[in-house]
Amino acid sequence: MKSSRFIWLVTTIAAIVIVAGGSWYAFSPRLAIAALSDWETAPEVLLALFDRARVRAAFENQMLPQVDTYEPPYTKDVILDAMSDPRAVRMFVNEPYGEWQFAAAAGLPADFPEEEPAGPMPRIMETTDSWSFDWSGLNTIVATPSGRSEARGNSYRFERDWLSWHLVAIELTTDIR
């Protein structure tokens, strides 16, 4: 009788540990996305959530050759530094659709309204709270925004670092020009 209670106790504890570990493994990527998109998080804290050098290198791989010819003060290095800044990474995660990142270079459209709209304030950015995760082995995932079938969002590659996930690359929907 005593041994069956002991076996039952050990089995129950093992099952709880397995369920808790599996739950953490399955849901911790969502925690990483949530931490990167938190508006209240200080930039210094955001730096601990992603590998800035690797994110910068991923952006560099997406640049068109014309970026190398930019004159100061907007050189390739300045653009890469700005894009890999923690506040910019937070913006990429918060607004993964569209091309807001390049709107300043394109200028305002001719039909842009000059007066303030009446009624409630419109949404300026298309944010997302819905993500899909593609697992590549045990230690790599790619997060993409979901819930908008008509638009493709940026992709965010994370790699496991013990119990947490670190962002290592952002794949934009358009080349950096």
Coordinates of C-alpha atoms in Angstrom, one line a residue:
M1 CA 0.0 0.0 0.0
K2 CA 2.8 2.4 0.9
S3 CA 4.7 1.7 -2.3
S4 CA 1.6 2.3 -4.5
R5 CA 1.1 5.7 -2.8
F6 CA 4.7 6.5 -3.4
I7 CA 4.5 5.5 -7.1
W8 CA 1.3 7.5 -7.5
L9 CA 3.0 10.6 -5.9
V10 CA 6.1 10.3 -8.1
T11 CA 3.9 9.8 -11.2
T12 CA 1.7 12.8 -10.3
I13 CA 4.8 15.0 -9.7
A14 CA 6.4 13.9 -13.0
A15 CA 3.2 14.6 -14.9
I16 CA 2.9 18.1 -13.4
V17 CA 6.5 18.8 -14.3
I18 CA 6.0 17.6 -17.9
V19 CA 2.8 19.6 -18.3
A20 CA 4.4 22.7 -16.8
G21 CA 7.5 22.4 -19.0
G22 CA 5.5 21.7 -22.1
S23 CA 3.2 24.7 -21.4
W24 CA 6.2 27.0 -20.9
Y25 CA 7.9 25.7 -24.1
A26 CA 4.7 26.2 -26.1
F27 CA 3.7 29.6 -24.7
S28 CA 7.0 31.3 -23.9
P29 CA 7.3 32.7 -27.5
R30 CA 4.2 34.7 -27.0
L31 CA 5.7 36.1 -23.8
A32 CA 8.8 37.2 -25.9
I33 CA 6.6 39.0 -28.4
A34 CA 4.6 40.6 -25.6
A35 CA 7.8 41.8 -23.9
L36 CA 9.2 43.3 -27.1
S37 CA 6.0 45.1 -27.9
D38 CA 5.4 46.6 -24.4
W39 CA 5.3 50.4 -24.7
E40 CA 6.3 50.9 -21.1
T41 CA 9.5 48.9 -21.3
A42 CA 12.7 51.1 -21.2
P43 CA 15.0 50.8 -24.3
E44 CA 17.8 49.4 -22.0
V45 CA 15.5 46.6 -21.0
L46 CA 14.5 45.9 -24.6
L47 CA 18.2 45.4 -25.5
A48 CA 18.2 42.3 -23.3
L49 CA 15.4 40.8 -25.4
F50 CA 17.1 40.8 -28.8
D51 CA 20.6 40.4 -30.3
R52 CA 21.2 43.9 -31.8
A53 CA 24.2 42.8 -33.9
R54 CA 22.3 40.0 -35.5
V55 CA 19.2 42.0 -36.1
R56 CA 21.3 44.8 -37.7
A57 CA 23.1 42.2 -39.9
A58 CA 19.7 40.8 -41.0
F59 CA 18.6 44.3 -42.0
E60 CA 21.8 44.8 -43.9
N61 CA 21.1 41.7 -45.9
Q62 CA 17.8 43.2 -47.0
M63 CA 19.2 46.4 -48.3
L64 CA 19.3 47.2 -51.9
P65 CA 22.8 48.2 -53.3
Q66 CA 21.7 51.9 -53.7
V67 CA 21.8 52.3 -49.9
D68 CA 25.6 52.1 -50.1
T69 CA 25.6 55.4 -52.1
Y70 CA 23.7 57.5 -49.6
E71 CA 25.4 60.7 -48.7
P72 CA 25.9 61.9 -45.1
P73 CA 24.2 62.3 -42.7
Y74 CA 22.0 59.3 -43.9
T75 CA 24.7 56.7 -44.6
K76 CA 24.1 53.0 -44.5
D77 CA 25.5 52.7 -41.0
V78 CA 23.3 55.5 -39.7
I79 CA 20.2 53.8 -41.2
L80 CA 21.2 50.4 -39.8
D81 CA 21.8 51.9 -36.3
A82 CA 18.4 53.5 -36.4
M83 CA 16.6 50.4 -37.5
S84 CA 18.3 48.2 -34.9
D85 CA 17.6 50.7 -32.1
P86 CA 15.4 49.1 -29.3
R87 CA 12.6 51.7 -29.9
A88 CA 12.6 50.9 -33.6
V89 CA 12.5 47.2 -33.0
R90 CA 9.5 47.7 -30.7
M91 CA 7.8 49.6 -33.5
F92 CA 8.5 46.9 -36.0
V93 CA 6.9 44.3 -33.6
N94 CA 3.9 46.5 -32.8
E95 CA 3.2 47.4 -36.4
P96 CA 4.3 44.5 -38.6
Y97 CA 2.0 45.4 -41.6
G98 CA 2.5 47.9 -44.3
E99 CA 5.4 50.2 -45.1
W100 CA 5.2 52.9 -42.4
Q101 CA 8.9 52.5 -41.9
F102 CA 9.6 54.0 -45.3
A103 CA 6.7 56.6 -45.4
A104 CA 8.9 59.6 -44.7
A105 CA 11.1 58.8 -47.7
A106 CA 8.1 58.5 -50.0
G107 CA 6.4 61.7 -48.8
L108 CA 2.7 62.3 -48.2
P109 CA 0.3 61.2 -50.9
A110 CA -1.5 63.9 -52.9
D111 CA -4.9 62.9 -51.5
F112 CA -3.7 63.1 -47.8
P113 CA -6.4 64.9 -45.8
E114 CA -5.2 68.2 -44.4
E115 CA -8.0 68.7 -41.9
E116 CA -8.5 66.8 -38.7
P117 CA -11.2 64.1 -39.1
A118 CA -14.4 64.5 -37.1
G119 CA -15.4 61.9 -34.6
P120 CA -13.2 59.4 -32.8
M121 CA -9.5 59.4 -33.5
P122 CA -8.6 56.9 -36.3
R123 CA -6.0 54.2 -35.9
I124 CA -2.8 55.4 -37.4
M125 CA -1.0 52.1 -37.3
E126 CA -2.2 48.6 -37.9
T127 CA -1.1 46.7 -34.8
T128 CA -1.5 43.0 -34.1
D129 CA -2.1 40.8 -31.2
S130 CA -2.5 37.6 -33.1
W131 CA 0.6 35.7 -34.0
S132 CA 1.4 32.4 -35.7
F133 CA 4.6 30.5 -34.9
D134 CA 6.6 28.2 -37.1
W135 CA 8.9 26.0 -35.2
S136 CA 12.2 25.0 -36.7
G137 CA 13.7 22.4 -34.4
L138 CA 13.6 22.9 -30.7
N139 CA 15.5 26.2 -30.5
T140 CA 14.3 28.4 -33.4
I141 CA 10.9 29.8 -34.2
V142 CA 9.6 32.3 -36.7
A143 CA 6.7 34.5 -35.6
T144 CA 4.5 36.2 -38.2
P145 CA 1.4 38.3 -37.6
S146 CA -1.9 36.5 -38.4
G147 CA -5.5 37.5 -38.6
R148 CA -5.2 39.6 -41.7
S149 CA -5.5 37.5 -44.8
E150 CA -5.1 40.4 -47.3
A151 CA -1.7 41.5 -45.9
R152 CA 1.6 39.8 -45.2
G153 CA 3.5 41.0 -42.2
N154 CA 7.1 41.0 -41.2
S155 CA 8.7 37.8 -39.9
Y156 CA 10.6 37.7 -36.6
R157 CA 13.1 34.9 -36.0
F158 CA 13.7 34.0 -32.4
E159 CA 16.3 31.6 -30.9
R160 CA 16.1 30.0 -27.5
D161 CA 18.5 31.1 -24.8
W162 CA 18.0 28.7 -22.0
L163 CA 14.4 29.4 -20.8
S164 CA 13.8 32.6 -22.8
W165 CA 13.7 33.6 -26.4
H166 CA 15.8 36.3 -28.1
L167 CA 15.0 38.0 -31.4
V168 CA 17.8 37.5 -33.9
A169 CA 16.3 38.7 -37.2
I170 CA 13.5 40.7 -38.6
E171 CA 12.5 39.9 -42.2
L172 CA 10.7 42.9 -43.7
T173 CA 8.0 42.6 -46.3
T174 CA 9.9 45.0 -48.6
D175 CA 13.6 45.6 -49.4
I176 CA 15.3 48.5 -47.7
R177 CA 15.8 51.1 -50.3

